[in-house]
mmCIF file of C-alpha atoms in Angstrom:
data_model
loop_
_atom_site.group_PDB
_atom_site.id
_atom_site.type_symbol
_atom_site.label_atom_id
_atom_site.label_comp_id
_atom_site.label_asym_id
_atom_site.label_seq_id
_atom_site.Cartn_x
_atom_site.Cartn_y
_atom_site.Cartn_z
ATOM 1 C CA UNK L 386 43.027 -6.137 -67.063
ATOM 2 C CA UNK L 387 44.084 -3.969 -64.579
ATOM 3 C CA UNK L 388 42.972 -0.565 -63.273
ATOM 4 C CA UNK L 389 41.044 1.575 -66.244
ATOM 5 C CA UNK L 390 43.598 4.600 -67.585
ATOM 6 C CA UNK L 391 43.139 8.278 -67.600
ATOM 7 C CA UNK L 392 41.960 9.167 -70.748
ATOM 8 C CA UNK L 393 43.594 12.933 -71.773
ATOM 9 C CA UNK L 394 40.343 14.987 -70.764
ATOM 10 C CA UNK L 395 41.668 13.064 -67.026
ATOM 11 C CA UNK L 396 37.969 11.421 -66.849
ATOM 12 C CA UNK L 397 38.686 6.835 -66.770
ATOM 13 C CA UNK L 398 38.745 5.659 -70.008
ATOM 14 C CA UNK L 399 36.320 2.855 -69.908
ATOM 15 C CA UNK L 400 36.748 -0.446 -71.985
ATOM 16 C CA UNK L 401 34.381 -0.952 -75.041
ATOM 17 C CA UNK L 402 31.812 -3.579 -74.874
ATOM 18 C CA UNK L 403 33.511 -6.339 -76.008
ATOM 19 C CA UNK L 404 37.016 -5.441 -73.900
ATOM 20 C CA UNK L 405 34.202 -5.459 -70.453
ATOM 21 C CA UNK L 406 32.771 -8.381 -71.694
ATOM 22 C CA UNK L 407 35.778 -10.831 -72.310
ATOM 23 C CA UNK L 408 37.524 -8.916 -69.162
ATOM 24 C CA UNK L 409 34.732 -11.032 -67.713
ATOM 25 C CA UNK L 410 35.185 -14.150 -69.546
ATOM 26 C CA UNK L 411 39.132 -14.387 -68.958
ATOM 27 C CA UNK L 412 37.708 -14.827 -65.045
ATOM 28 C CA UNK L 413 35.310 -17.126 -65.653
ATOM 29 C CA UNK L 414 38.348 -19.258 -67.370
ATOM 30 C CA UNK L 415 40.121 -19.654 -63.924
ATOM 31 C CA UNK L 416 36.946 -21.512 -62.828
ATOM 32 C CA UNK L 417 38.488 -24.293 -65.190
ATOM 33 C CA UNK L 418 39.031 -28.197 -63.458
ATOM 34 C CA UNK L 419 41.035 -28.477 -67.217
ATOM 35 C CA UNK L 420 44.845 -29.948 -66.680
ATOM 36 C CA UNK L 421 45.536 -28.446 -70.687
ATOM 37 C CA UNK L 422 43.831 -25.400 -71.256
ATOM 38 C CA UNK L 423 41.701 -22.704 -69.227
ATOM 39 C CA UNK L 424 38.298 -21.564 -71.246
ATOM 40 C CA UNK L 425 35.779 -19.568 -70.532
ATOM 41 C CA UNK L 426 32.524 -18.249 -72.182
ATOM 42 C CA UNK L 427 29.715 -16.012 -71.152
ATOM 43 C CA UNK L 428 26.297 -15.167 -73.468
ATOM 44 C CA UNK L 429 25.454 -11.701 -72.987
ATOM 45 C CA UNK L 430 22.291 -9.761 -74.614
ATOM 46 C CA UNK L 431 21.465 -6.301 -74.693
ATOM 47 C CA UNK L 432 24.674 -6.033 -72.491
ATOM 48 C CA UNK L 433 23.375 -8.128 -69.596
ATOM 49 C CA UNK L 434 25.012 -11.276 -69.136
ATOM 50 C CA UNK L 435 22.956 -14.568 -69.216
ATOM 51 C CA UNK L 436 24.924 -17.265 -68.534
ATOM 52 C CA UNK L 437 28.665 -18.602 -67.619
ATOM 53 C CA UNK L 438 30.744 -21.849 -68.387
ATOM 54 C CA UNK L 439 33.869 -22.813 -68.362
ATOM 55 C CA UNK L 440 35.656 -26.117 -69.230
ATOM 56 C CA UNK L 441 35.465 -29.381 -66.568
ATOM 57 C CA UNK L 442 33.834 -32.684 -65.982
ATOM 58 C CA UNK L 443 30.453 -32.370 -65.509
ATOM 59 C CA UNK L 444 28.778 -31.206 -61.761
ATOM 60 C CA UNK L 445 29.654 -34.152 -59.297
ATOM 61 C CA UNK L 446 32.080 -35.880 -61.012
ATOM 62 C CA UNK L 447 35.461 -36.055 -60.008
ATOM 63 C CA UNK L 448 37.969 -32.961 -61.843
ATOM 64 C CA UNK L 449 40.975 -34.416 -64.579
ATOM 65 C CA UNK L 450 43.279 -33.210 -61.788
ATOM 66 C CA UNK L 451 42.237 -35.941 -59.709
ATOM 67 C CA UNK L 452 41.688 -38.605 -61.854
ATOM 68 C CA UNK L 453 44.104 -37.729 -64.999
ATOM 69 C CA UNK L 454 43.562 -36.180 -68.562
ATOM 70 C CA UNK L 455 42.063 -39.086 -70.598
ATOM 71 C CA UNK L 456 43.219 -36.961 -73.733
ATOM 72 C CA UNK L 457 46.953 -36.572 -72.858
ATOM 73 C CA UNK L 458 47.183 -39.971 -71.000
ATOM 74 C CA UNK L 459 46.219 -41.234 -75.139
ATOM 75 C CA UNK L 460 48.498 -38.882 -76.741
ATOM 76 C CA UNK L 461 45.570 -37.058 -78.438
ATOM 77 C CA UNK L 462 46.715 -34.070 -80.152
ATOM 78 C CA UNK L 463 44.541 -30.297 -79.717
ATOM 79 C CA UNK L 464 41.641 -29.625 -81.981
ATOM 80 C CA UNK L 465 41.344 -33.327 -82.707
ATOM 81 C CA UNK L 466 38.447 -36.167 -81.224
ATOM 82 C CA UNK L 467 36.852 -33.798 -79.039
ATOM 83 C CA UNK L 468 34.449 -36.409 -77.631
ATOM 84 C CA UNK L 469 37.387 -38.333 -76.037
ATOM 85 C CA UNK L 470 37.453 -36.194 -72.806
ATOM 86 C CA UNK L 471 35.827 -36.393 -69.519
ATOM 87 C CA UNK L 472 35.181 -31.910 -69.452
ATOM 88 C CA UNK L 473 32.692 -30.068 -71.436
ATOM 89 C CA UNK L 474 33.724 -27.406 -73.093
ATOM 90 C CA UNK L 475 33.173 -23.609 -71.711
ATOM 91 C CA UNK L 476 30.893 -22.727 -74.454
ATOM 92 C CA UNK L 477 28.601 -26.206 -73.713
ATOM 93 C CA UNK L 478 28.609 -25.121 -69.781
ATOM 94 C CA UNK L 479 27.053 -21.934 -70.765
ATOM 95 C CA UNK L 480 24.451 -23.149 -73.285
ATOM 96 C CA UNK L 481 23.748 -25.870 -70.702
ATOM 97 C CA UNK L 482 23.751 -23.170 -68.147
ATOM 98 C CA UNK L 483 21.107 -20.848 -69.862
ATOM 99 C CA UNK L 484 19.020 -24.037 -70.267
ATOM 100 C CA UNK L 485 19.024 -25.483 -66.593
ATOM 101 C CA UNK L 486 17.844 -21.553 -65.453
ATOM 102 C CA UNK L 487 15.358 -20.841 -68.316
ATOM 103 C CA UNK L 488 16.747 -18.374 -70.279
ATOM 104 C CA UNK L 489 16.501 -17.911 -73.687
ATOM 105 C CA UNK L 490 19.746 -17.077 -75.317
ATOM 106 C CA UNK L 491 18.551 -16.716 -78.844
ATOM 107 C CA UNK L 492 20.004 -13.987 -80.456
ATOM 108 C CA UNK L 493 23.429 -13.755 -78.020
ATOM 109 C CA UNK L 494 26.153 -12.761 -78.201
ATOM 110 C CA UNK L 495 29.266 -15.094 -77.325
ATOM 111 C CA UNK L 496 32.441 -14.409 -75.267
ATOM 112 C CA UNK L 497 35.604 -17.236 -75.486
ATOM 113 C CA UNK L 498 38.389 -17.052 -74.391
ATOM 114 C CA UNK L 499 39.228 -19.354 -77.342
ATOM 115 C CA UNK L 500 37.454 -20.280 -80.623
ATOM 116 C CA UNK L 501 34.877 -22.446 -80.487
ATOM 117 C CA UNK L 502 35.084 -26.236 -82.029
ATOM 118 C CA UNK L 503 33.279 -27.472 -84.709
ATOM 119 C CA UNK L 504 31.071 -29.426 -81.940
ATOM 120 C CA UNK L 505 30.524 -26.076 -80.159
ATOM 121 C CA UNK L 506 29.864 -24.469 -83.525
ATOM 122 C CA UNK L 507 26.680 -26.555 -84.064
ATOM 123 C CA UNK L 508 25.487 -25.956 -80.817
ATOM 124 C CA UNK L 509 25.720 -22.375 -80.820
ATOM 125 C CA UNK L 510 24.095 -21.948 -84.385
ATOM 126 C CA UNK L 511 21.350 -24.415 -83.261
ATOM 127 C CA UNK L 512 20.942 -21.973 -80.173
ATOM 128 C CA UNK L 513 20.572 -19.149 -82.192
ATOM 129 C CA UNK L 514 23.930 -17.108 -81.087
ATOM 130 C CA UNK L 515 24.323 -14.132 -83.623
ATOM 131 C CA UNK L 516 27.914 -13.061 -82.596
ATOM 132 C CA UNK L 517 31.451 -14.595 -81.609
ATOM 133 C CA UNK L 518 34.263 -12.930 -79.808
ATOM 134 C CA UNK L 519 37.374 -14.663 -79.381
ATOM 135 C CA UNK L 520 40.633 -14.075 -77.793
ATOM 136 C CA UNK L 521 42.745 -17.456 -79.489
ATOM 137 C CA UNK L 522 42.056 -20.797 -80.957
ATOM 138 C CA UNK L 523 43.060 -23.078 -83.590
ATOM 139 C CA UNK L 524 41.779 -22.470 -87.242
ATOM 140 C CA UNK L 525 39.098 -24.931 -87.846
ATOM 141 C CA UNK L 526 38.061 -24.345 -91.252
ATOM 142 C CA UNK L 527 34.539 -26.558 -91.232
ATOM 143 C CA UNK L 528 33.625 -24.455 -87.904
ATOM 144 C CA UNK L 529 34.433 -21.217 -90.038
ATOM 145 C CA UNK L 530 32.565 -22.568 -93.088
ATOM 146 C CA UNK L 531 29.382 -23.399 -90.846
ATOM 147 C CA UNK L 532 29.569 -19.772 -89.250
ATOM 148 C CA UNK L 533 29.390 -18.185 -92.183
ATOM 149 C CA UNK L 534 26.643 -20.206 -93.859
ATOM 150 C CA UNK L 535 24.720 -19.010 -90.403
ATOM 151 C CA UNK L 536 25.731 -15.795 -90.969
ATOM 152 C CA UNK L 537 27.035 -15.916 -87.522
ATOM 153 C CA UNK L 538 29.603 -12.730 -87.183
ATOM 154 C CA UNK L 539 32.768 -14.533 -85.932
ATOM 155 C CA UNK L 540 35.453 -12.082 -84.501
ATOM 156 C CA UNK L 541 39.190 -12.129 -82.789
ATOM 157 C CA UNK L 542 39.914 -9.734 -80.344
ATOM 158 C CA UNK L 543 43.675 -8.369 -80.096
ATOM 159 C CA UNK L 544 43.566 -7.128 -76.321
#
């Protein structure tokens, strides 16, 4: 992200909400153990951030980068059989997250650095998550369809 400009009036022309917020979230990413892709996801509400995850096996077991990527060793292609993969997805850390430490994310809002899965698209209606910002991610056109029956806002940021 860099350091903040000079707006014309000279005075730092700070980010919007959502530009802080997935600032953030790109940092969380490079906490990723993934060989493929780097995610990352925080829940914020009323601006205060309530969780973190990124993508990785789960705590105490050994990282893909050690062990090998059980979806590229099997030629599995992006977007597809989600459940063949030793990591949990960034959005899945920071439900779990919230969870472990008591907090009640009902009513977030969600930061990825990519779209969520039709898997993590469940989850986060189930949780109650009112809003989506995204950076990239495939088109998943159940995960979409289930969104908008929740009447979950879903939006891509162009930063």
């Amino acid at each position: 992200m860099g350091v903040p400009a000079l707006s014309m009036e000279g005075t730092l022309a700070r980010p919007s909400w959502p530009e802080y917020f997935m600032g953030i979230t790109r940092q969380v990413a490079t906490r990723s153990t993934c060989i493929r892709r780097s995610v990352g996801a925080i829940l914020v509400k009323d601006k205060r951030i309530l969780a973190t995850g990124y993508n990785g096996a789960p705590s105490g077991l050994r990282h893909c980068e050690e062990v090998g990527c059980l979806r590229e060793n099997s030629s599995i292609p992006s977007g597809t059989m989600h459940e063949l993969c030793r990591g949990l997805h960034a959005e899945q850390n920071a439900i779990i997250q919230a969870a472990y430490h008591g907090f009640s994310i009902r009513g977030a809002t969600l930061y990825c650095t990519n779209k969520p899965c039709v898997i993590c698209s469940k989850m986060l209606i189930n949780a109650g998550i009112k809003e989506i910002y995204y950076l990239e991610g495939y088109d998943d056109a159940l995960s979409d369809q289930l969104f908008k029956e929740a009447g979950i806002k879903v939006e891509r940021l162009d930063l």
